Amino acid sequence: MTAPPLISPTRIYVEPAAAELPRGRAVLDRFPDAERVEVASHWRIPELHGDEANARRWVRIKREALVLGVKKSLSARPNGRSAHFIAPSTANGCAMACAYCYVPRRKGYSNPITVFANIEQITGYLARHVARQGPMTTPDQVDDRAWVYDIGENSDGAVDALVSDNVRDLVELFRGLPTAKASFATKYVNRDLLDWDPQGRTRVRFSLMPERTAKLLDIRTSPVARRLAALDDFVTAGYEVHVNLSPVVVHDGWLEDWAELLVALGDATSAATRDQLAAEVIMLTHNRALHEVNLGWHPRAEELLWRPDLQESKRSEGGGVNVRYRSGLKRALLDQLLSLIATHAPYLRVRYAF
Ligand code: SF4
């Protein structure tokens, strides 16, 4: 039996202004059989919210609903970890359903993909922003010589590419910007991207975690083995390929599982891939509200994610309660993983770990 597609929109919620733009028309033409529902604002679509504990319903919304809007305010925010700047989003939401997902759920728990149709405005803004920076002259952990722009803060670019050409347009924009690079993290292998000829100006960061944990937590994503098998192909196609070892979830046997993954990473990659590879390592941060939602539909995930014996809580800026591994303990756990990397993947430069 073949798995149902990740996305198969049967209903598109569309702002009139988005429908008039060429990208909006292209998305509507791509799914001609989908019902169109006009909405005044992509922010206010109450029927997408609904019952958080009804996993079957919100997964169906992820597959069947698409939102088409216009991104109003454009700005590139300084970052300094994954990238120098966070580019204005060309999409938000996600068709996947990771149990620990920290991407803001702006459209309820289903949080289906919203595509922004004013891509020409966004690429124009970015080109001017890059020009204003001038050359990048001080190498740092983000990059040696390019300003790096994260183009996927609020979505997964490889999945967004299933519904529009926005990500392709960004890859093509950065191909012509010798002082800058695009970058996005993904948990989905979309081989259409292999034909885009990025010429080294786009960095794809494949997220990896041990398969046993991913099966429980990385819901609707590409299996880790498929992500590993894609790394060489993306390098050959002209992408810079990095890995995000994240989130790192501590449980019985976690170090053995990570050792196995690091060995598999070496086995899956050519010398050329390993030479250019670098990693971000990010320990799990979880959230009380998400914990409570998850208990209703996926309690086994919470056995791994919610560990009051190891975690401390902190009130977030938004007023919620985040939990993370206790600070002294976290440092020790990170050091254990970094030493595992040094043993099993000595070629892997860790750009940052926290
Ligand atoms: S792929 Fe990323 S954005 Fe999508 S559900 Fe998983 S963590 Fe969230």
mmCIF file of C-alpha atoms and ligand atoms in Angstrom:
data_model
loop_
_atom_site.group_PDB
_atom_site.id
_atom_site.type_symbol
_atom_site.label_atom_id
_atom_site.label_comp_id
_atom_site.label_asym_id
_atom_site.label_seq_id
_atom_site.Cartn_x
_atom_site.Cartn_y
_atom_site.Cartn_z
ATOM 1 C CA MET A 1 0.000 0.000 0.000
ATOM 2 C CA THR A 2 1.464 3.425 -0.875
ATOM 3 C CA ALA A 3 1.446 6.126 1.783
ATOM 4 C CA PRO A 4 -0.913 9.055 1.164
ATOM 5 C CA PRO A 5 0.895 12.152 -0.128
ATOM 6 C CA LEU A 6 2.254 14.584 2.432
ATOM 7 C CA ILE A 7 0.148 17.359 0.932
ATOM 8 C CA SER A 8 -2.830 17.122 -1.349
ATOM 9 C CA PRO A 9 -4.799 20.355 -1.021
ATOM 10 C CA THR A 10 -8.544 20.051 -1.441
ATOM 11 C CA ARG A 11 -9.274 23.509 -0.020
ATOM 12 C CA ILE A 12 -7.273 26.698 -0.493
ATOM 13 C CA TYR A 13 -7.997 29.675 1.748
ATOM 14 C CA VAL A 14 -7.004 32.655 -0.309
ATOM 15 C CA GLU A 15 -6.679 36.387 0.273
ATOM 16 C CA PRO A 16 -8.011 38.220 -2.829
ATOM 17 C CA ALA A 17 -4.769 40.218 -3.159
ATOM 18 C CA ALA A 18 -2.761 36.982 -3.218
ATOM 19 C CA ALA A 19 -4.944 35.494 -5.946
ATOM 20 C CA GLU A 20 -4.139 38.443 -8.197
ATOM 21 C CA LEU A 21 -0.369 38.012 -8.007
ATOM 22 C CA PRO A 22 1.409 35.732 -10.523
ATOM 23 C CA ARG A 23 2.635 33.380 -7.753
ATOM 24 C CA GLY A 24 -0.836 33.198 -6.248
ATOM 25 C CA ARG A 25 -2.319 32.307 -9.638
ATOM 26 C CA ALA A 26 0.389 29.689 -10.185
ATOM 27 C CA VAL A 27 -0.389 27.996 -6.857
ATOM 28 C CA LEU A 28 -4.128 28.011 -7.620
ATOM 29 C CA ASP A 29 -3.414 26.559 -11.073
ATOM 30 C CA ARG A 30 -1.253 23.842 -9.544
ATOM 31 C CA PHE A 31 -4.270 22.537 -7.610
ATOM 32 C CA PRO A 32 -7.161 23.216 -10.011
ATOM 33 C CA ASP A 33 -9.583 20.848 -8.260
ATOM 34 C CA ALA A 34 -9.180 22.409 -4.824
ATOM 35 C CA GLU A 35 -12.121 24.400 -3.476
ATOM 36 C CA ARG A 36 -11.265 28.089 -3.033
ATOM 37 C CA VAL A 37 -12.394 29.899 0.070
ATOM 38 C CA GLU A 38 -11.856 33.649 0.081
ATOM 39 C CA VAL A 39 -10.537 35.008 3.390
ATOM 40 C CA ALA A 40 -9.985 38.628 4.399
ATOM 41 C CA SER A 41 -6.756 37.763 6.217
ATOM 42 C CA HIS A 42 -4.656 34.633 6.324
ATOM 43 C CA TRP A 43 -4.336 35.211 10.071
ATOM 44 C CA ARG A 44 -8.020 34.778 10.804
ATOM 45 C CA ILE A 45 -9.337 31.403 9.648
ATOM 46 C CA PRO A 46 -11.146 30.030 12.724
ATOM 47 C CA GLU A 47 -12.025 26.668 11.190
ATOM 48 C CA LEU A 48 -8.323 25.747 11.005
ATOM 49 C CA HIS A 49 -7.989 25.878 14.778
ATOM 50 C CA GLY A 50 -10.367 23.409 16.476
ATOM 51 C CA ASP A 51 -9.616 20.691 18.970
ATOM 52 C CA GLU A 52 -5.920 20.336 19.749
ATOM 53 C CA ALA A 53 -6.299 16.784 21.029
ATOM 54 C CA ASN A 54 -7.975 15.606 17.816
ATOM 55 C CA ALA A 55 -4.783 14.519 16.048
ATOM 56 C CA ARG A 56 -6.593 12.807 13.196
ATOM 57 C CA ARG A 57 -8.392 16.046 12.358
ATOM 58 C CA TRP A 58 -5.373 18.313 12.412
ATOM 59 C CA VAL A 59 -3.222 15.905 10.420
ATOM 60 C CA ARG A 60 -6.012 15.857 7.827
ATOM 61 C CA ILE A 61 -5.960 19.673 7.768
ATOM 62 C CA LYS A 62 -2.186 19.603 7.267
ATOM 63 C CA ARG A 63 -2.674 17.404 4.222
ATOM 64 C CA GLU A 64 -5.756 18.996 2.750
ATOM 65 C CA ALA A 65 -5.619 22.720 3.535
ATOM 66 C CA LEU A 66 -3.410 25.352 2.017
ATOM 67 C CA VAL A 67 -3.462 29.069 2.732
ATOM 68 C CA LEU A 68 -2.432 31.703 0.238
ATOM 69 C CA GLY A 69 -1.670 35.155 1.558
ATOM 70 C CA VAL A 70 0.486 38.260 1.213
ATOM 71 C CA LYS A 71 3.397 38.905 3.573
ATOM 72 C CA LYS A 72 2.844 42.439 4.828
ATOM 73 C CA SER A 73 5.940 43.516 6.728
ATOM 74 C CA LEU A 74 9.315 42.642 5.281
ATOM 75 C CA SER A 75 12.432 42.677 7.417
ATOM 76 C CA ALA A 76 15.620 40.652 7.826
ATOM 77 C CA ARG A 77 16.337 40.112 11.514
ATOM 78 C CA PRO A 78 19.895 39.623 12.807
ATOM 79 C CA ASN A 79 20.450 36.093 14.121
ATOM 80 C CA GLY A 80 24.040 34.910 14.680
ATOM 81 C CA ARG A 81 23.492 31.197 15.261
ATOM 82 C CA SER A 82 22.201 29.304 12.216
ATOM 83 C CA ALA A 83 22.527 32.359 10.024
ATOM 84 C CA HIS A 84 23.520 36.013 10.113
ATOM 85 C CA PHE A 85 19.991 37.096 9.227
ATOM 86 C CA ILE A 86 16.527 35.593 9.230
ATOM 87 C CA ALA A 87 14.993 36.423 5.853
ATOM 88 C CA PRO A 88 11.352 37.484 5.618
ATOM 89 C CA SER A 89 9.263 34.308 5.394
ATOM 90 C CA THR A 90 7.936 33.177 2.054
ATOM 91 C CA ALA A 91 5.781 30.622 3.898
ATOM 92 C CA ASN A 92 4.823 29.586 7.389
ATOM 93 C CA GLY A 93 3.312 26.452 8.852
ATOM 94 C CA CYS A 94 4.288 22.891 8.142
ATOM 95 C CA ALA A 95 2.777 19.701 6.762
ATOM 96 C CA MET A 96 4.852 17.557 9.094
ATOM 97 C CA ALA A 97 4.006 17.001 12.762
ATOM 98 C CA CYS A 98 7.091 16.598 14.951
ATOM 99 C CA ALA A 99 6.016 16.063 18.551
ATOM 100 C CA TYR A 100 8.477 18.688 19.846
ATOM 101 C CA CYS A 101 7.831 21.278 17.106
ATOM 102 C CA TYR A 102 8.591 24.764 18.356
ATOM 103 C CA VAL A 103 7.580 26.558 15.143
ATOM 104 C CA PRO A 104 4.834 29.002 16.147
ATOM 105 C CA ARG A 105 1.406 27.502 15.589
ATOM 106 C CA ARG A 106 -0.233 30.538 14.121
ATOM 107 C CA LYS A 107 -3.152 28.621 12.721
ATOM 108 C CA GLY A 108 -4.021 26.339 15.578
ATOM 109 C CA TYR A 109 -2.450 22.995 16.164
ATOM 110 C CA SER A 110 -2.913 21.973 12.521
ATOM 111 C CA ASN A 111 -0.778 24.913 11.381
ATOM 112 C CA PRO A 112 -1.043 24.085 7.650
ATOM 113 C CA ILE A 113 1.252 25.704 5.125
ATOM 114 C CA THR A 114 0.610 29.342 4.277
ATOM 115 C CA VAL A 115 2.333 30.433 1.071
ATOM 116 C CA PHE A 116 3.070 34.107 0.556
ATOM 117 C CA ALA A 117 2.366 35.158 -3.011
ATOM 118 C CA ASN A 118 4.365 38.433 -3.034
ATOM 119 C CA ILE A 119 7.604 36.606 -3.733
ATOM 120 C CA GLU A 120 8.895 39.319 -6.070
ATOM 121 C CA GLN A 121 8.651 41.888 -3.288
ATOM 122 C CA ILE A 122 10.476 39.514 -0.928
ATOM 123 C CA THR A 123 13.308 38.673 -3.352
ATOM 124 C CA GLY A 124 13.676 42.395 -4.202
ATOM 125 C CA TYR A 125 13.899 43.268 -0.520
ATOM 126 C CA LEU A 126 16.516 40.547 0.056
ATOM 127 C CA ALA A 127 18.666 41.582 -2.908
ATOM 128 C CA ARG A 128 18.765 45.157 -1.573
ATOM 129 C CA HIS A 129 19.500 43.959 1.976
ATOM 130 C CA VAL A 130 22.417 41.828 0.733
ATOM 131 C CA ALA A 131 23.780 44.748 -1.321
ATOM 132 C CA ARG A 132 23.674 47.023 1.729
ATOM 133 C CA GLN A 133 25.859 44.632 3.758
ATOM 134 C CA GLY A 134 28.795 44.832 1.326
ATOM 135 C CA PRO A 135 31.336 42.001 1.452
ATOM 136 C CA MET A 136 31.552 39.764 4.518
ATOM 137 C CA THR A 137 35.105 40.196 5.759
ATOM 138 C CA THR A 138 35.211 38.629 9.232
ATOM 139 C CA PRO A 139 34.860 34.846 9.164
ATOM 140 C CA ASP A 140 32.714 33.460 11.979
ATOM 141 C CA GLN A 141 31.051 30.178 12.877
ATOM 142 C CA VAL A 142 28.169 30.905 10.502
ATOM 143 C CA ASP A 143 30.384 31.170 7.436
ATOM 144 C CA ASP A 144 33.889 32.086 6.264
ATOM 145 C CA ARG A 145 32.982 34.618 3.649
ATOM 146 C CA ALA A 146 29.251 34.973 2.984
ATOM 147 C CA TRP A 147 26.324 36.602 4.742
ATOM 148 C CA VAL A 148 23.987 33.715 5.453
ATOM 149 C CA TYR A 149 20.206 34.230 5.353
ATOM 150 C CA ASP A 150 17.895 31.648 6.917
ATOM 151 C CA ILE A 151 15.002 31.321 4.480
ATOM 152 C CA GLY A 152 13.041 28.737 6.492
ATOM 153 C CA GLU A 153 12.534 29.973 10.011
ATOM 154 C CA ASN A 154 8.802 29.344 10.043
ATOM 155 C CA SER A 155 8.423 26.409 7.684
ATOM 156 C CA ASP A 156 10.311 23.579 5.973
ATOM 157 C CA GLY A 157 11.600 24.799 2.614
ATOM 158 C CA ALA A 158 11.792 21.344 1.011
ATOM 159 C CA VAL A 159 8.114 20.805 1.757
ATOM 160 C CA ASP A 160 7.148 24.342 0.744
ATOM 161 C CA ALA A 161 8.649 23.477 -2.647
ATOM 162 C CA LEU A 162 5.859 20.906 -3.096
ATOM 163 C CA VAL A 163 3.299 23.703 -3.296
ATOM 164 C CA SER A 164 5.023 26.713 -4.867
ATOM 165 C CA ASP A 165 8.171 27.930 -6.606
ATOM 166 C CA ASN A 166 9.001 30.383 -3.810
ATOM 167 C CA VAL A 167 11.968 28.413 -2.476
ATOM 168 C CA ARG A 168 13.250 27.816 -5.986
ATOM 169 C CA ASP A 169 13.110 31.569 -6.646
ATOM 170 C CA LEU A 170 15.167 32.173 -3.494
ATOM 171 C CA VAL A 171 17.757 29.548 -4.498
ATOM 172 C CA GLU A 172 17.995 31.223 -7.903
ATOM 173 C CA LEU A 173 18.287 34.681 -6.324
ATOM 174 C CA PHE A 174 21.196 33.647 -4.088
ATOM 175 C CA ARG A 175 22.914 31.907 -6.998
ATOM 176 C CA GLY A 176 23.560 35.416 -8.310
ATOM 177 C CA LEU A 177 24.633 36.966 -4.977
ATOM 178 C CA PRO A 178 28.361 36.232 -4.456
ATOM 179 C CA THR A 179 28.468 37.811 -0.972
ATOM 180 C CA ALA A 180 25.535 35.856 0.462
ATOM 181 C CA LYS A 181 24.045 32.416 0.894
ATOM 182 C CA ALA A 182 20.570 31.085 1.597
ATOM 183 C CA SER A 183 20.162 28.396 4.244
ATOM 184 C CA PHE A 184 17.317 26.292 5.516
ATOM 185 C CA ALA A 185 16.834 23.244 7.742
ATOM 186 C CA THR A 186 14.758 20.320 6.574
ATOM 187 C CA LYS A 187 13.488 16.935 7.631
ATOM 188 C CA TYR A 188 12.095 16.121 4.213
ATOM 189 C CA VAL A 189 13.884 14.821 1.146
ATOM 190 C CA ASN A 190 12.488 16.542 -1.921
ATOM 191 C CA ARG A 191 14.539 15.416 -4.876
ATOM 192 C CA ASP A 192 13.034 18.083 -7.145
ATOM 193 C CA LEU A 193 15.567 20.429 -5.532
ATOM 194 C CA LEU A 194 18.411 18.476 -7.170
ATOM 195 C CA ASP A 195 17.624 20.150 -10.522
ATOM 196 C CA TRP A 196 17.879 23.744 -9.293
ATOM 197 C CA ASP A 197 21.625 24.344 -9.814
ATOM 198 C CA PRO A 198 22.301 26.366 -6.642
ATOM 199 C CA GLN A 199 26.013 26.733 -7.418
ATOM 200 C CA GLY A 200 27.013 26.519 -3.765
ATOM 201 C CA ARG A 201 24.943 29.546 -2.722
ATOM 202 C CA THR A 202 22.332 27.561 -0.749
ATOM 203 C CA ARG A 203 23.105 25.585 2.387
ATOM 204 C CA VAL A 204 20.662 22.796 3.185
ATOM 205 C CA ARG A 205 20.789 21.671 6.814
ATOM 206 C CA PHE A 206 19.385 18.164 7.081
ATOM 207 C CA SER A 207 18.114 17.522 10.601
ATOM 208 C CA LEU A 208 19.169 14.180 12.016
ATOM 209 C CA MET A 209 18.372 12.205 15.145
ATOM 210 C CA PRO A 210 18.674 8.477 15.825
ATOM 211 C CA GLU A 211 16.108 6.494 13.866
ATOM 212 C CA ARG A 212 14.566 4.902 16.980
ATOM 213 C CA THR A 213 13.808 8.355 18.416
ATOM 214 C CA ALA A 214 12.784 9.828 15.077
ATOM 215 C CA LYS A 215 10.186 7.092 14.553
ATOM 216 C CA LEU A 216 8.511 8.239 17.737
ATOM 217 C CA LEU A 217 8.960 12.006 17.407
ATOM 218 C CA ASP A 218 9.523 13.048 13.765
ATOM 219 C CA ILE A 219 6.020 12.425 12.536
ATOM 220 C CA ARG A 220 5.281 12.689 8.780
ATOM 221 C CA THR A 221 8.955 13.441 8.020
ATOM 222 C CA SER A 222 11.286 11.505 5.688
ATOM 223 C CA PRO A 223 12.903 8.547 7.493
ATOM 224 C CA VAL A 224 16.402 9.333 8.756
ATOM 225 C CA ALA A 225 17.911 6.679 6.442
ATOM 226 C CA ARG A 226 16.420 8.522 3.467
ATOM 227 C CA ARG A 227 17.879 11.826 4.687
ATOM 228 C CA LEU A 228 21.317 10.207 5.052
ATOM 229 C CA ALA A 229 21.048 8.726 1.573
ATOM 230 C CA ALA A 230 20.334 12.188 0.135
ATOM 231 C CA LEU A 231 23.394 14.008 1.485
ATOM 232 C CA ASP A 232 25.835 13.088 -1.297
ATOM 233 C CA ASP A 233 23.231 13.765 -3.974
ATOM 234 C CA PHE A 234 22.619 17.279 -2.664
ATOM 235 C CA VAL A 235 26.355 18.018 -2.584
ATOM 236 C CA THR A 236 26.741 16.697 -6.139
ATOM 237 C CA ALA A 237 23.819 18.902 -7.200
ATOM 238 C CA GLY A 238 25.662 22.010 -5.968
ATOM 239 C CA TYR A 239 24.259 22.560 -2.480
ATOM 240 C CA GLU A 240 26.362 23.106 0.563
ATOM 241 C CA VAL A 241 25.120 20.422 2.960
ATOM 242 C CA HIS A 242 25.256 20.662 6.735
ATOM 243 C CA VAL A 243 23.509 18.618 9.411
ATOM 244 C CA ASN A 244 21.454 19.724 12.392
ATOM 245 C CA LEU A 245 21.868 17.192 15.172
ATOM 246 C CA SER A 246 18.644 18.216 16.829
ATOM 247 C CA PRO A 247 16.824 18.049 18.985
ATOM 248 C CA VAL A 248 19.057 15.910 21.175
ATOM 249 C CA VAL A 249 16.723 13.939 23.426
ATOM 250 C CA VAL A 250 18.171 12.203 26.460
ATOM 251 C CA HIS A 251 16.823 8.753 27.377
ATOM 252 C CA ASP A 252 18.174 5.336 28.321
ATOM 253 C CA GLY A 253 20.636 4.319 25.626
ATOM 254 C CA TRP A 254 20.747 7.750 23.937
ATOM 255 C CA LEU A 255 24.545 7.755 23.545
ATOM 256 C CA GLU A 256 24.552 4.289 21.939
ATOM 257 C CA ASP A 257 21.866 5.467 19.519
ATOM 258 C CA TRP A 258 23.826 8.611 18.629
ATOM 259 C CA ALA A 259 27.029 6.599 18.149
ATOM 260 C CA GLU A 260 25.149 4.398 15.689
ATOM 261 C CA LEU A 261 23.855 7.450 13.826
ATOM 262 C CA LEU A 262 27.299 9.050 13.633
ATOM 263 C CA VAL A 263 28.763 5.843 12.201
ATOM 264 C CA ALA A 264 25.893 5.721 9.690
ATOM 265 C CA LEU A 265 26.584 9.354 8.748
ATOM 266 C CA GLY A 266 30.200 8.498 7.902
ATOM 267 C CA ASP A 267 29.162 5.386 5.984
ATOM 268 C CA ALA A 268 26.537 7.280 3.972
ATOM 269 C CA THR A 269 28.769 10.127 2.807
ATOM 270 C CA SER A 270 31.620 10.530 0.346
ATOM 271 C CA ALA A 271 34.896 12.237 1.236
ATOM 272 C CA ALA A 272 33.723 15.293 -0.722
ATOM 273 C CA THR A 273 30.559 15.550 1.370
ATOM 274 C CA ARG A 274 32.404 15.016 4.639
ATOM 275 C CA ASP A 275 34.968 17.709 3.709
ATOM 276 C CA GLN A 276 32.325 20.413 3.544
ATOM 277 C CA LEU A 277 30.037 19.097 6.292
ATOM 278 C CA ALA A 278 29.421 21.018 9.517
ATOM 279 C CA ALA A 279 26.898 20.551 12.277
ATOM 280 C CA GLU A 280 24.687 22.410 14.698
ATOM 281 C CA VAL A 281 23.908 20.531 17.904
ATOM 282 C CA ILE A 282 20.792 21.585 19.779
ATOM 283 C CA MET A 283 19.553 19.990 22.974
ATOM 284 C CA LEU A 284 15.810 19.577 23.358
ATOM 285 C CA THR A 285 13.682 22.440 24.582
ATOM 286 C CA HIS A 286 10.100 21.474 25.312
ATOM 287 C CA ASN A 287 7.030 23.316 26.439
ATOM 288 C CA ARG A 288 4.374 22.622 29.052
ATOM 289 C CA ALA A 289 1.403 23.486 26.841
ATOM 290 C CA LEU A 290 2.692 21.239 24.059
ATOM 291 C CA HIS A 291 3.329 18.478 26.612
ATOM 292 C CA GLU A 292 -0.285 18.649 27.686
ATOM 293 C CA VAL A 293 -1.561 18.539 24.099
ATOM 294 C CA ASN A 294 0.731 15.624 23.257
ATOM 295 C CA LEU A 295 -0.431 13.616 26.278
ATOM 296 C CA GLY A 296 -3.845 13.523 24.619
ATOM 297 C CA TRP A 297 -2.701 11.876 21.406
ATOM 298 C CA HIS A 298 0.891 10.666 21.689
ATOM 299 C CA PRO A 299 1.810 9.875 25.316
ATOM 300 C CA ARG A 300 4.762 7.667 24.288
ATOM 301 C CA ALA A 301 6.485 10.705 22.809
ATOM 302 C CA GLU A 302 6.085 12.498 26.120
ATOM 303 C CA GLU A 303 7.889 9.685 27.952
ATOM 304 C CA LEU A 304 10.984 10.884 26.073
ATOM 305 C CA LEU A 305 10.294 14.605 25.887
ATOM 306 C CA TRP A 306 8.997 15.374 29.391
ATOM 307 C CA ARG A 307 11.646 14.519 31.985
ATOM 308 C CA PRO A 308 11.128 16.619 35.142
ATOM 309 C CA ASP A 309 13.921 14.557 36.745
ATOM 310 C CA LEU A 310 16.390 16.051 34.236
ATOM 311 C CA GLN A 311 14.758 19.315 33.204
ATOM 312 C CA GLU A 312 14.201 22.784 34.617
ATOM 313 C CA SER A 313 11.505 25.197 33.573
ATOM 314 C CA LYS A 314 11.683 28.797 32.510
ATOM 315 C CA ARG A 315 8.893 31.215 31.714
ATOM 316 C CA SER A 316 9.209 32.226 28.058
ATOM 317 C CA GLU A 317 8.801 35.767 26.709
ATOM 318 C CA GLY A 318 5.367 34.777 25.430
ATOM 319 C CA GLY A 319 4.293 33.746 28.949
ATOM 320 C CA GLY A 320 4.416 29.953 28.379
ATOM 321 C CA VAL A 321 6.602 27.577 30.353
ATOM 322 C CA ASN A 322 9.557 26.070 28.502
ATOM 323 C CA VAL A 323 11.596 23.223 29.870
ATOM 324 C CA ARG A 324 15.178 22.275 29.088
ATOM 325 C CA TYR A 325 17.834 20.062 30.592
ATOM 326 C CA ARG A 326 19.116 21.579 33.858
ATOM 327 C CA SER A 327 22.006 23.896 33.090
ATOM 328 C CA GLY A 328 24.909 22.038 34.750
ATOM 329 C CA LEU A 329 23.575 18.714 33.536
ATOM 330 C CA LYS A 330 23.011 20.055 30.036
ATOM 331 C CA ARG A 331 26.675 21.044 29.703
ATOM 332 C CA ALA A 332 27.738 17.559 30.794
ATOM 333 C CA LEU A 333 25.314 15.903 28.354
ATOM 334 C CA LEU A 334 26.514 18.113 25.512
ATOM 335 C CA ASP A 335 30.137 17.269 26.310
ATOM 336 C CA GLN A 336 29.303 13.575 26.158
ATOM 337 C CA LEU A 337 27.786 14.002 22.720
ATOM 338 C CA LEU A 338 30.645 16.199 21.471
ATOM 339 C CA SER A 339 33.146 13.602 22.557
ATOM 340 C CA LEU A 340 31.120 10.951 20.723
ATOM 341 C CA ILE A 341 31.303 13.120 17.599
ATOM 342 C CA ALA A 342 35.082 13.449 18.004
ATOM 343 C CA THR A 343 35.334 9.657 18.189
ATOM 344 C CA HIS A 344 32.891 8.546 15.502
ATOM 345 C CA ALA A 345 32.804 11.539 13.134
ATOM 346 C CA PRO A 346 36.130 13.348 13.610
ATOM 347 C CA TYR A 347 35.673 15.141 10.273
ATOM 348 C CA LEU A 348 32.492 16.843 11.529
ATOM 349 C CA ARG A 349 33.046 20.460 12.481
ATOM 350 C CA VAL A 350 30.511 21.564 15.082
ATOM 351 C CA ARG A 351 29.487 25.122 14.252
ATOM 352 C CA TYR A 352 27.722 25.571 17.549
ATOM 353 C CA ALA A 353 26.210 23.460 20.295
ATOM 354 C CA PHE A 354 23.772 24.544 22.973
HETATM 355 S S1 SF4 B 1 9.528 19.747 10.268
HETATM 356 FE FE1 SF4 B 1 10.054 21.501 11.575
HETATM 357 S S2 SF4 B 1 8.345 22.932 11.311
HETATM 358 FE FE2 SF4 B 1 7.657 20.933 10.597
HETATM 359 S S3 SF4 B 1 6.645 19.979 12.337
HETATM 360 FE FE3 SF4 B 1 8.780 19.280 12.343
HETATM 361 S S4 SF4 B 1 9.861 20.740 13.685
HETATM 362 FE FE4 SF4 B 1 7.899 21.683 13.118
#
